[in-house]
Amino acid sequence: MKLGRLNHIGIATHSIADSIKHYRKVMGAADISEPFDMEEQGVKVCFVNTPTESGMNGTQIELIEPLDGSSPINNFLEDHPLGGQHHVCFEVEDIVEARVWFEEQGKRILGPTRIGAHGTPIFFVHPKDMMGNLTEIMETPKEGSDWSN
Amino acid sequence: MKLGRLNHIGIATHSIADSIKHYRKVMGAADISEPFDMEEQGVKVCFVNTPTESGMNGTQIELIEPLDGSSPINNFLEDHPLGGQHHVCFEVEDIVEARVWFEEQGKRILGPTRIGAHGTPIFFVHPKDMMGNLTEIMETPKEGSDWSN
């Protein structure tokens, strides 16, 4: 496998509304997406876009807030009551090949490959097998993708 | 203030050597800097470069390993024995203005402005004032910088 783009870092928060205020007022972010619910993942999600030399296409901050008491990020927020860095997400060209790659190395993959917040297939790899970092692997968005597994 | 580039995310590890193996063998990283000691900060540092559409100029992974038993990251590693995401670092155009900006908002700044791993001035803002995220603020590297405070 070849290291792909660092698409985003996931930051857990009790309140996306409060985090948006923080990124706007304290950090000066001007380009923040509308929050939306990802019911299957149990989270509300929103992206803070960051600049590069060529536009607002840098590694994003993905804000994630629990949708309810059964959200998978509730445990993290119990351990980190102020919120904090929850995961990293790297892009790959082919999600099927990437899944095989991690499986062949004995890395524990958490659940099925599914559609992530950017509309492309993703899976998560266990932090205990990734030097302590919960790691999302995400297929790079392509126009006309016909992924349907 | 205007949100700057997400320069790097800091990832703490007990062993940069092991982390380099992980990023090379598991994640497919090909562009990793030589580790070096930052004695004033009490850490050994190394950068994993990540791609963008235009080169290996994406947000970096900054690997940090304690230099000794008094390193400021030892507490983090006690709480996160496998290592993990330790801080985020955003660039600003002017470090002096940025420091005033955060101070005026009552954000606790940790220690003096000092020279960071990229050779430009940096400071850290307390995670309790930053939605749980230890945040490094770093002046964007410029050729011919004459910062000397």
PDB file of C-alpha atoms in Angstrom:
ATOM      1  CA  MET A   1       0.000   0.000   0.000  1.00  0.00           C
ATOM      2  CA  LYS A   2       1.057   3.582  -0.642  1.00  0.00           C
ATOM      3  CA  LEU A   3       0.347   6.288   1.923  1.00  0.00           C
ATOM      4  CA  GLY A   4      -2.591   8.371   0.751  1.00  0.00           C
ATOM      5  CA  ARG A   5      -3.794  11.835   1.560  1.00  0.00           C
ATOM      6  CA  LEU A   6      -4.612  12.629   5.185  1.00  0.00           C
ATOM      7  CA  ASN A   7      -8.257  13.355   4.404  1.00  0.00           C
ATOM      8  CA  HIS A   8      -9.329  14.455   7.882  1.00  0.00           C
ATOM      9  CA  ILE A   9      -8.810  14.147  11.581  1.00  0.00           C
ATOM     10  CA  GLY A  10     -11.885  13.303  13.612  1.00  0.00           C
ATOM     11  CA  ILE A  11     -12.491  15.431  16.693  1.00  0.00           C
ATOM     12  CA  ALA A  12     -15.188  14.375  19.144  1.00  0.00           C
ATOM     13  CA  THR A  13     -17.311  17.011  20.843  1.00  0.00           C
ATOM     14  CA  HIS A  14     -20.368  17.119  23.067  1.00  0.00           C
ATOM     15  CA  SER A  15     -21.736  19.941  20.921  1.00  0.00           C
ATOM     16  CA  ILE A  16     -21.009  20.590  17.273  1.00  0.00           C
ATOM     17  CA  ALA A  17     -22.725  23.965  17.720  1.00  0.00           C
ATOM     18  CA  ASP A  18     -20.179  24.936  20.402  1.00  0.00           C
ATOM     19  CA  SER A  19     -17.294  23.578  18.333  1.00  0.00           C
ATOM     20  CA  ILE A  20     -18.402  25.562  15.287  1.00  0.00           C
ATOM     21  CA  LYS A  21     -18.433  28.714  17.430  1.00  0.00           C
ATOM     22  CA  HIS A  22     -14.926  27.839  18.638  1.00  0.00           C
ATOM     23  CA  TYR A  23     -13.546  27.265  15.140  1.00  0.00           C
ATOM     24  CA  ARG A  24     -15.224  30.403  13.797  1.00  0.00           C
ATOM     25  CA  LYS A  25     -14.529  32.838  16.629  1.00  0.00           C
ATOM     26  CA  VAL A  26     -11.255  31.584  18.097  1.00  0.00           C
ATOM     27  CA  MET A  27      -9.573  29.869  15.144  1.00  0.00           C
ATOM     28  CA  GLY A  28     -10.950  32.087  12.384  1.00  0.00           C
ATOM     29  CA  ALA A  29     -12.484  29.346  10.234  1.00  0.00           C
ATOM     30  CA  ALA A  30     -14.746  30.718   7.496  1.00  0.00           C
ATOM     31  CA  ASP A  31     -15.531  27.525   5.580  1.00  0.00           C
ATOM     32  CA  ILE A  32     -17.534  25.064   7.699  1.00  0.00           C
ATOM     33  CA  SER A  33     -20.064  22.610   6.248  1.00  0.00           C
ATOM     34  CA  GLU A  34     -23.639  22.240   7.455  1.00  0.00           C
ATOM     35  CA  PRO A  35     -23.871  19.518  10.139  1.00  0.00           C
ATOM     36  CA  PHE A  36     -25.732  16.353   9.177  1.00  0.00           C
ATOM     37  CA  ASP A  37     -26.714  13.134  10.921  1.00  0.00           C
ATOM     38  CA  MET A  38     -25.106   9.786  10.118  1.00  0.00           C
ATOM     39  CA  GLU A  39     -27.621   7.575  11.844  1.00  0.00           C
ATOM     40  CA  GLU A  40     -25.866   4.300  11.068  1.00  0.00           C
ATOM     41  CA  GLN A  41     -22.722   5.581  12.777  1.00  0.00           C
ATOM     42  CA  GLY A  42     -24.613   7.200  15.635  1.00  0.00           C
ATOM     43  CA  VAL A  43     -23.042  10.603  15.091  1.00  0.00           C
ATOM     44  CA  LYS A  44     -23.768  14.103  13.850  1.00  0.00           C
ATOM     45  CA  VAL A  45     -20.961  15.249  11.560  1.00  0.00           C
ATOM     46  CA  CYS A  46     -19.628  18.541  10.253  1.00  0.00           C
ATOM     47  CA  PHE A  47     -16.426  19.498   8.419  1.00  0.00           C
ATOM     48  CA  VAL A  48     -14.140  22.469   9.029  1.00  0.00           C
ATOM     49  CA  ASN A  49     -12.226  23.112   5.824  1.00  0.00           C
ATOM     50  CA  THR A  50      -8.611  24.215   6.065  1.00  0.00           C
ATOM     51  CA  PRO A  51      -6.475  26.049   3.516  1.00  0.00           C
ATOM     52  CA  THR A  52      -3.532  24.967   1.391  1.00  0.00           C
ATOM     53  CA  GLU A  53      -1.581  27.083  -1.048  1.00  0.00           C
ATOM     54  CA  SER A  54      -4.180  26.270  -3.720  1.00  0.00           C
ATOM     55  CA  GLY A  55      -7.511  26.621  -1.904  1.00  0.00           C
ATOM     56  CA  MET A  56      -9.619  25.305   0.968  1.00  0.00           C
ATOM     57  CA  ASN A  57      -8.632  21.730   0.152  1.00  0.00           C
ATOM     58  CA  GLY A  58      -6.449  20.853   3.128  1.00  0.00           C
ATOM     59  CA  THR A  59      -6.900  18.083   5.667  1.00  0.00           C
ATOM     60  CA  GLN A  60     -10.323  18.656   7.201  1.00  0.00           C
ATOM     61  CA  ILE A  61     -11.366  18.730  10.832  1.00  0.00           C
ATOM     62  CA  GLU A  62     -14.311  16.344  11.116  1.00  0.00           C
ATOM     63  CA  LEU A  63     -16.386  17.307  14.141  1.00  0.00           C
ATOM     64  CA  ILE A  64     -18.402  14.395  15.525  1.00  0.00           C
ATOM     65  CA  GLU A  65     -21.122  14.597  18.187  1.00  0.00           C
ATOM     66  CA  PRO A  66     -23.056  11.640  19.612  1.00  0.00           C
ATOM     67  CA  LEU A  67     -26.570  11.329  18.215  1.00  0.00           C
ATOM     68  CA  ASP A  68     -27.836   9.576  21.340  1.00  0.00           C
ATOM     69  CA  GLY A  69     -26.869   7.506  24.372  1.00  0.00           C
ATOM     70  CA  SER A  70     -25.872   4.521  22.248  1.00  0.00           C
ATOM     71  CA  SER A  71     -23.386   6.393  20.061  1.00  0.00           C
ATOM     72  CA  PRO A  72     -20.001   4.650  19.691  1.00  0.00           C
ATOM     73  CA  ILE A  73     -18.229   7.886  20.639  1.00  0.00           C
ATOM     74  CA  ASN A  74     -19.856   8.153  24.068  1.00  0.00           C
ATOM     75  CA  ASN A  75     -17.097   6.091  25.683  1.00  0.00           C
ATOM     76  CA  PHE A  76     -14.477   8.381  24.206  1.00  0.00           C
ATOM     77  CA  LEU A  77     -16.306  11.434  25.550  1.00  0.00           C
ATOM     78  CA  GLU A  78     -16.557   9.859  28.997  1.00  0.00           C
ATOM     79  CA  ASP A  79     -12.772   9.468  28.974  1.00  0.00           C
ATOM     80  CA  HIS A  80     -12.260  12.915  27.376  1.00  0.00           C
ATOM     81  CA  PRO A  81     -15.010  15.079  28.858  1.00  0.00           C
ATOM     82  CA  LEU A  82     -13.888  18.199  26.981  1.00  0.00           C
ATOM     83  CA  GLY A  83     -13.750  16.340  23.660  1.00  0.00           C
ATOM     84  CA  GLY A  84     -10.582  15.747  21.678  1.00  0.00           C
ATOM     85  CA  GLN A  85      -8.837  13.980  18.845  1.00  0.00           C
ATOM     86  CA  HIS A  86     -10.681  10.754  18.114  1.00  0.00           C
ATOM     87  CA  HIS A  87      -9.333   9.322  14.841  1.00  0.00           C
ATOM     88  CA  VAL A  88      -7.237   9.935  11.740  1.00  0.00           C
ATOM     89  CA  CYS A  89      -8.450   9.208   8.203  1.00  0.00           C
ATOM     90  CA  PHE A  90      -6.196   8.367   5.267  1.00  0.00           C
ATOM     91  CA  GLU A  91      -7.338   7.976   1.677  1.00  0.00           C
ATOM     92  CA  VAL A  92      -6.676   4.915  -0.472  1.00  0.00           C
ATOM     93  CA  GLU A  93      -7.302   4.376  -4.166  1.00  0.00           C
ATOM     94  CA  ASP A  94      -9.115   1.059  -3.755  1.00  0.00           C
ATOM     95  CA  ILE A  95     -10.980   0.201  -0.575  1.00  0.00           C
ATOM     96  CA  VAL A  96     -11.270  -3.517  -1.383  1.00  0.00           C
ATOM     97  CA  GLU A  97      -7.530  -3.882  -1.861  1.00  0.00           C
ATOM     98  CA  ALA A  98      -6.889  -1.830   1.261  1.00  0.00           C
ATOM     99  CA  ARG A  99      -9.126  -4.058   3.364  1.00  0.00           C
ATOM    100  CA  VAL A 100      -7.286  -7.148   2.147  1.00  0.00           C
ATOM    101  CA  TRP A 101      -3.960  -5.428   2.884  1.00  0.00           C
ATOM    102  CA  PHE A 102      -4.835  -4.699   6.513  1.00  0.00           C
ATOM    103  CA  GLU A 103      -6.421  -8.105   7.038  1.00  0.00           C
ATOM    104  CA  GLU A 104      -3.335  -9.869   5.682  1.00  0.00           C
ATOM    105  CA  GLN A 105      -1.252  -8.065   8.277  1.00  0.00           C
ATOM    106  CA  GLY A 106      -3.535  -9.221  11.063  1.00  0.00           C
ATOM    107  CA  LYS A 107      -4.921  -5.768  11.764  1.00  0.00           C
ATOM    108  CA  ARG A 108      -8.364  -5.878  13.355  1.00  0.00           C
ATOM    109  CA  ILE A 109     -10.944  -4.138  11.191  1.00  0.00           C
ATOM    110  CA  LEU A 110     -13.958  -2.792  13.040  1.00  0.00           C
ATOM    111  CA  GLY A 111     -17.126  -3.857  11.258  1.00  0.00           C
ATOM    112  CA  PRO A 112     -18.009  -3.949   7.586  1.00  0.00           C
ATOM    113  CA  THR A 113     -16.896  -1.584   4.877  1.00  0.00           C
ATOM    114  CA  ARG A 114     -19.592   1.068   4.689  1.00  0.00           C
ATOM    115  CA  ILE A 115     -20.315   4.458   3.187  1.00  0.00           C
ATOM    116  CA  GLY A 116     -18.679   7.273   5.132  1.00  0.00           C
ATOM    117  CA  ALA A 117     -19.364  10.971   5.539  1.00  0.00           C
ATOM    118  CA  HIS A 118     -17.875  11.815   2.136  1.00  0.00           C
ATOM    119  CA  GLY A 119     -20.090   9.287   0.337  1.00  0.00           C
ATOM    120  CA  THR A 120     -17.276   6.850  -0.398  1.00  0.00           C
ATOM    121  CA  PRO A 121     -16.567   3.465   1.224  1.00  0.00           C
ATOM    122  CA  ILE A 122     -14.646   3.458   4.495  1.00  0.00           C
ATOM    123  CA  PHE A 123     -13.613   1.120   7.301  1.00  0.00           C
ATOM    124  CA  PHE A 124     -11.927   1.575  10.661  1.00  0.00           C
ATOM    125  CA  VAL A 125      -8.842  -0.257  11.968  1.00  0.00           C
ATOM    126  CA  HIS A 126      -8.466  -0.971  15.694  1.00  0.00           C
ATOM    127  CA  PRO A 127      -6.250   1.518  17.558  1.00  0.00           C
ATOM    128  CA  LYS A 128      -4.542  -1.333  19.429  1.00  0.00           C
ATOM    129  CA  ASP A 129      -3.118  -2.522  16.095  1.00  0.00           C
ATOM    130  CA  MET A 130      -2.272   0.990  14.874  1.00  0.00           C
ATOM    131  CA  MET A 131       0.108   2.384  17.531  1.00  0.00           C
ATOM    132  CA  GLY A 132      -2.833   3.725  19.539  1.00  0.00           C
ATOM    133  CA  ASN A 133      -4.533   5.589  16.680  1.00  0.00           C
ATOM    134  CA  LEU A 134      -8.056   4.687  15.631  1.00  0.00           C
ATOM    135  CA  THR A 135      -7.557   4.818  11.868  1.00  0.00           C
ATOM    136  CA  GLU A 136     -10.207   5.311   9.218  1.00  0.00           C
ATOM    137  CA  ILE A 137      -9.385   4.180   5.712  1.00  0.00           C
ATOM    138  CA  MET A 138     -11.426   5.922   3.037  1.00  0.00           C
ATOM    139  CA  GLU A 139     -11.586   5.497  -0.699  1.00  0.00           C
ATOM    140  CA  THR A 140     -10.649   8.726  -2.458  1.00  0.00           C
ATOM    141  CA  PRO A 141     -13.795  10.328  -3.870  1.00  0.00           C
ATOM    142  CA  LYS A 142     -14.035   9.864  -7.625  1.00  0.00           C
ATOM    143  CA  GLU A 143     -16.622  11.139 -10.029  1.00  0.00           C
ATOM    144  CA  GLY A 144     -18.800   8.352 -11.378  1.00  0.00           C
ATOM    145  CA  SER A 145     -17.767   5.817  -8.715  1.00  0.00           C
ATOM    146  CA  ASP A 146     -19.915   2.707  -8.972  1.00  0.00           C
ATOM    147  CA  TRP A 147     -18.932   1.097  -5.677  1.00  0.00           C
ATOM    148  CA  SER A 148     -21.935  -0.823  -4.414  1.00  0.00           C
ATOM    149  CA  ASN A 149     -20.770  -3.623  -2.088  1.00  0.00           C
TER     150      ASN A 149
ATOM    151  CA  MET B   1      -7.505  35.668  13.058  1.00  0.00           C
ATOM    152  CA  LYS B   2      -7.897  33.630   9.897  1.00  0.00           C
ATOM    153  CA  LEU B   3      -7.634  29.841  10.025  1.00  0.00           C
ATOM    154  CA  GLY B   4      -4.260  28.773   8.672  1.00  0.00           C
ATOM    155  CA  ARG B   5      -2.952  25.563   7.227  1.00  0.00           C
ATOM    156  CA  LEU B   6      -3.131  22.444   9.391  1.00  0.00           C
ATOM    157  CA  ASN B   7       0.640  22.027   9.415  1.00  0.00           C
ATOM    158  CA  HIS B   8       0.797  18.746  11.347  1.00  0.00           C
ATOM    159  CA  ILE B   9      -0.795  16.554  13.926  1.00  0.00           C
ATOM    160  CA  GLY B  10       1.438  15.423  16.752  1.00  0.00           C
ATOM    161  CA  ILE B  11       1.363  11.724  17.574  1.00  0.00           C
ATOM    162  CA  ALA B  12       3.088  10.526  20.733  1.00  0.00           C
ATOM    163  CA  THR B  13       4.924   7.213  20.718  1.00  0.00           C
ATOM    164  CA  HIS B  14       7.207   5.277  23.044  1.00  0.00           C
ATOM    165  CA  SER B  15       9.442   4.504  20.078  1.00  0.00           C
ATOM    166  CA  ILE B  16       9.891   6.571  16.944  1.00  0.00           C
ATOM    167  CA  ALA B  17      11.775   3.616  15.467  1.00  0.00           C
ATOM    168  CA  ASP B  18       8.694   1.392  15.896  1.00  0.00           C
ATOM    169  CA  SER B  19       6.395   4.117  14.579  1.00  0.00           C
ATOM    170  CA  ILE B  20       8.569   4.601  11.495  1.00  0.00           C
ATOM    171  CA  LYS B  21       8.337   0.848  10.825  1.00  0.00           C
ATOM    172  CA  HIS B  22       4.543   1.080  11.221  1.00  0.00           C
ATOM    173  CA  TYR B  23       4.183   4.025   8.844  1.00  0.00           C
ATOM    174  CA  ARG B  24       6.526   2.446   6.290  1.00  0.00           C
ATOM    175  CA  LYS B  25       5.322  -1.153   6.392  1.00  0.00           C
ATOM    176  CA  VAL B  26       1.649  -0.857   7.287  1.00  0.00           C
ATOM    177  CA  MET B  27       0.702   2.579   5.952  1.00  0.00           C
ATOM    178  CA  GLY B  28       3.061   2.682   2.974  1.00  0.00           C
ATOM    179  CA  ALA B  29       4.837   5.936   3.817  1.00  0.00           C
ATOM    180  CA  ALA B  30       7.926   6.531   1.687  1.00  0.00           C
ATOM    181  CA  ASP B  31       8.862  10.058   2.757  1.00  0.00           C
ATOM    182  CA  ILE B  32       9.876  10.186   6.429  1.00  0.00           C
ATOM    183  CA  SER B  33      12.420  12.650   7.819  1.00  0.00           C
ATOM    184  CA  GLU B  34      15.424  11.709   9.943  1.00  0.00           C
ATOM    185  CA  PRO B  35      14.555  11.846  13.652  1.00  0.00           C
ATOM    186  CA  PHE B  36      16.233  14.590  15.670  1.00  0.00           C
ATOM    187  CA  ASP B  37      16.280  15.640  19.326  1.00  0.00           C
ATOM    188  CA  MET B  38      14.593  18.814  20.558  1.00  0.00           C
ATOM    189  CA  GLU B  39      16.218  18.962  23.958  1.00  0.00           C
ATOM    190  CA  GLU B  40      14.390  22.084  25.147  1.00  0.00           C
ATOM    191  CA  GLN B  41      11.066  20.359  24.510  1.00  0.00           C
ATOM    192  CA  GLY B  42      12.217  17.026  25.920  1.00  0.00           C
ATOM    193  CA  VAL B  43      11.285  15.086  22.789  1.00  0.00           C
ATOM    194  CA  LYS B  44      12.759  13.307  19.813  1.00  0.00           C
ATOM    195  CA  VAL B  45      10.875  14.343  16.657  1.00  0.00           C
ATOM    196  CA  CYS B  46      10.374  12.984  13.163  1.00  0.00           C
ATOM    197  CA  PHE B  47       7.968  13.890  10.349  1.00  0.00           C
ATOM    198  CA  VAL B  48       5.970  11.575   8.110  1.00  0.00           C
ATOM    199  CA  ASN B  49       5.152  13.500   4.937  1.00  0.00           C
ATOM    200  CA  THR B  50       1.767  12.953   3.312  1.00  0.00           C
ATOM    201  CA  PRO B  51       0.686  13.577  -0.266  1.00  0.00           C
ATOM    202  CA  THR B  52      -1.613  16.143  -1.822  1.00  0.00           C
ATOM    203  CA  GLU B  53      -2.519  16.470  -5.489  1.00  0.00           C
ATOM    204  CA  SER B  54       0.618  18.564  -5.985  1.00  0.00           C
ATOM    205  CA  GLY B  55       3.297  16.695  -4.033  1.00  0.00           C
ATOM    206  CA  MET B  56       4.316  15.472  -0.569  1.00  0.00           C
ATOM    207  CA  ASN B  57       3.206  18.750   0.994  1.00  0.00           C
ATOM    208  CA  GLY B  58       0.165  17.624   2.965  1.00  0.00           C
ATOM    209  CA  THR B  59      -0.463  17.879   6.700  1.00  0.00           C
ATOM    210  CA  GLN B  60       2.418  16.030   8.341  1.00  0.00           C
ATOM    211  CA  ILE B  61       2.375  13.403  11.044  1.00  0.00           C
ATOM    212  CA  GLU B  62       4.810  14.613  13.708  1.00  0.00           C
ATOM    213  CA  LEU B  63       6.015  11.632  15.707  1.00  0.00           C
ATOM    214  CA  ILE B  64       7.192  12.585  19.188  1.00  0.00           C
ATOM    215  CA  GLU B  65       9.038  10.328  21.639  1.00  0.00           C
ATOM    216  CA  PRO B  66      10.109  11.282  25.164  1.00  0.00           C
ATOM    217  CA  LEU B  67      13.820  12.045  25.450  1.00  0.00           C
ATOM    218  CA  ASP B  68      13.925  11.052  29.116  1.00  0.00           C
ATOM    219  CA  GLY B  69      11.884  10.631  32.286  1.00  0.00           C
ATOM    220  CA  SER B  70      11.194  14.358  32.576  1.00  0.00           C
ATOM    221  CA  SER B  71       9.680  14.758  29.111  1.00  0.00           C
ATOM    222  CA  PRO B  72       6.389  16.693  29.047  1.00  0.00           C
ATOM    223  CA  ILE B  73       4.791  13.895  27.007  1.00  0.00           C
ATOM    224  CA  ASN B  74       5.376  11.186  29.623  1.00  0.00           C
ATOM    225  CA  ASN B  75       2.046  11.935  31.316  1.00  0.00           C
ATOM    226  CA  PHE B  76       0.239  11.560  28.006  1.00  0.00           C
ATOM    227  CA  LEU B  77       1.941   8.217  27.389  1.00  0.00           C
ATOM    228  CA  GLU B  78       1.006   7.021  30.859  1.00  0.00           C
ATOM    229  CA  ASP B  79      -2.627   7.744  30.001  1.00  0.00           C
ATOM    230  CA  HIS B  80      -2.247   6.373  26.458  1.00  0.00           C
ATOM    231  CA  PRO B  81       0.201   3.488  26.805  1.00  0.00           C
ATOM    232  CA  LEU B  82       0.046   2.615  23.092  1.00  0.00           C
ATOM    233  CA  GLY B  83       0.661   6.216  22.060  1.00  0.00           C
ATOM    234  CA  GLY B  84      -1.844   8.342  20.182  1.00  0.00           C
ATOM    235  CA  GLN B  85      -2.940  11.730  18.899  1.00  0.00           C
ATOM    236  CA  HIS B  86      -1.317  14.350  21.135  1.00  0.00           C
ATOM    237  CA  HIS B  87      -1.807  17.783  19.524  1.00  0.00           C
ATOM    238  CA  VAL B  88      -2.817  19.685  16.408  1.00  0.00           C
ATOM    239  CA  CYS B  89      -0.735  22.470  14.848  1.00  0.00           C
ATOM    240  CA  PHE B  90      -2.134  25.317  12.770  1.00  0.00           C
ATOM    241  CA  GLU B  91      -0.054  27.890  10.926  1.00  0.00           C
ATOM    242  CA  VAL B  92      -0.419  31.653  11.339  1.00  0.00           C
ATOM    243  CA  GLU B  93       1.175  34.474   9.370  1.00  0.00           C
ATOM    244  CA  ASP B  94       2.387  36.397  12.425  1.00  0.00           C
ATOM    245  CA  ILE B  95       3.159  34.647  15.703  1.00  0.00           C
ATOM    246  CA  VAL B  96       3.221  37.878  17.740  1.00  0.00           C
ATOM    247  CA  GLU B  97      -0.244  38.906  16.575  1.00  0.00           C
ATOM    248  CA  ALA B  98      -1.521  35.356  17.129  1.00  0.00           C
ATOM    249  CA  ARG B  99      -0.248  35.294  20.710  1.00  0.00           C
ATOM    250  CA  VAL B 100      -2.008  38.591  21.450  1.00  0.00           C
ATOM    251  CA  TRP B 101      -5.182  37.224  19.814  1.00  0.00           C
ATOM    252  CA  PHE B 102      -5.313  34.142  22.034  1.00  0.00           C
ATOM    253  CA  GLU B 103      -4.350  36.093  25.160  1.00  0.00           C
ATOM    254  CA  GLU B 104      -7.094  38.646  24.546  1.00  0.00           C
ATOM    255  CA  GLN B 105      -9.609  35.822  24.476  1.00  0.00           C
ATOM    256  CA  GLY B 106      -8.395  34.515  27.818  1.00  0.00           C
ATOM    257  CA  LYS B 107      -6.861  31.371  26.346  1.00  0.00           C
ATOM    258  CA  ARG B 108      -4.085  29.975  28.499  1.00  0.00           C
ATOM    259  CA  ILE B 109      -0.787  29.881  26.600  1.00  0.00           C
ATOM    260  CA  LEU B 110       1.700  27.295  27.810  1.00  0.00           C
ATOM    261  CA  GLY B 111       5.096  28.902  28.237  1.00  0.00           C
ATOM    262  CA  PRO B 112       6.975  31.356  26.073  1.00  0.00           C
ATOM    263  CA  THR B 113       6.969  31.578  22.308  1.00  0.00           C
ATOM    264  CA  ARG B 114       9.899  29.467  21.172  1.00  0.00           C
ATOM    265  CA  ILE B 115      11.418  27.937  18.068  1.00  0.00           C
ATOM    266  CA  GLY B 116       9.633  24.748  17.014  1.00  0.00           C
ATOM    267  CA  ALA B 117      10.596  21.717  14.992  1.00  0.00           C
ATOM    268  CA  HIS B 118      10.263  23.569  11.681  1.00  0.00           C
ATOM    269  CA  GLY B 119      12.593  26.360  12.803  1.00  0.00           C
ATOM    270  CA  THR B 120       9.842  28.979  13.139  1.00  0.00           C
ATOM    271  CA  PRO B 121       8.305  30.416  16.326  1.00  0.00           C
ATOM    272  CA  ILE B 122       5.541  28.442  18.008  1.00  0.00           C
ATOM    273  CA  PHE B 123       3.481  28.370  21.191  1.00  0.00           C
ATOM    274  CA  PHE B 124       0.958  25.965  22.676  1.00  0.00           C
ATOM    275  CA  VAL B 125      -2.565  26.763  23.901  1.00  0.00           C
ATOM    276  CA  HIS B 126      -4.068  24.813  26.798  1.00  0.00           C
ATOM    277  CA  PRO B 127      -6.428  21.997  25.747  1.00  0.00           C
ATOM    278  CA  LYS B 128      -8.922  23.012  28.446  1.00  0.00           C
ATOM    279  CA  ASP B 129      -9.460  26.287  26.578  1.00  0.00           C
ATOM    280  CA  MET B 130      -9.504  24.647  23.132  1.00  0.00           C
ATOM    281  CA  MET B 131     -12.357  22.119  23.297  1.00  0.00           C
ATOM    282  CA  GLY B 132      -9.978  19.433  24.616  1.00  0.00           C
ATOM    283  CA  ASN B 133      -7.333  19.828  21.918  1.00  0.00           C
ATOM    284  CA  LEU B 134      -3.792  20.784  22.830  1.00  0.00           C
ATOM    285  CA  THR B 135      -3.165  23.291  20.038  1.00  0.00           C
ATOM    286  CA  GLU B 136       0.184  24.412  18.683  1.00  0.00           C
ATOM    287  CA  ILE B 137       0.280  27.698  16.815  1.00  0.00           C
ATOM    288  CA  MET B 138       3.199  27.981  14.408  1.00  0.00           C
ATOM    289  CA  GLU B 139       4.370  30.812  12.210  1.00  0.00           C
ATOM    290  CA  THR B 140       4.371  29.762   8.555  1.00  0.00           C
ATOM    291  CA  PRO B 141       7.942  29.181   7.428  1.00  0.00           C
ATOM    292  CA  LYS B 142       9.201  32.044   5.254  1.00  0.00           C
ATOM    293  CA  GLU B 143      12.491  32.431   3.515  1.00  0.00           C
ATOM    294  CA  GLY B 144      14.612  35.092   5.129  1.00  0.00           C
ATOM    295  CA  SER B 145      12.582  35.271   8.340  1.00  0.00           C
ATOM    296  CA  ASP B 146      14.265  37.551  10.838  1.00  0.00           C
ATOM    297  CA  TRP B 147      12.221  36.573  13.896  1.00  0.00           C
ATOM    298  CA  SER B 148      14.504  36.786  16.883  1.00  0.00           C
ATOM    299  CA  ASN B 149      12.455  37.376  20.041  1.00  0.00           C
TER     300      ASN B 149
END
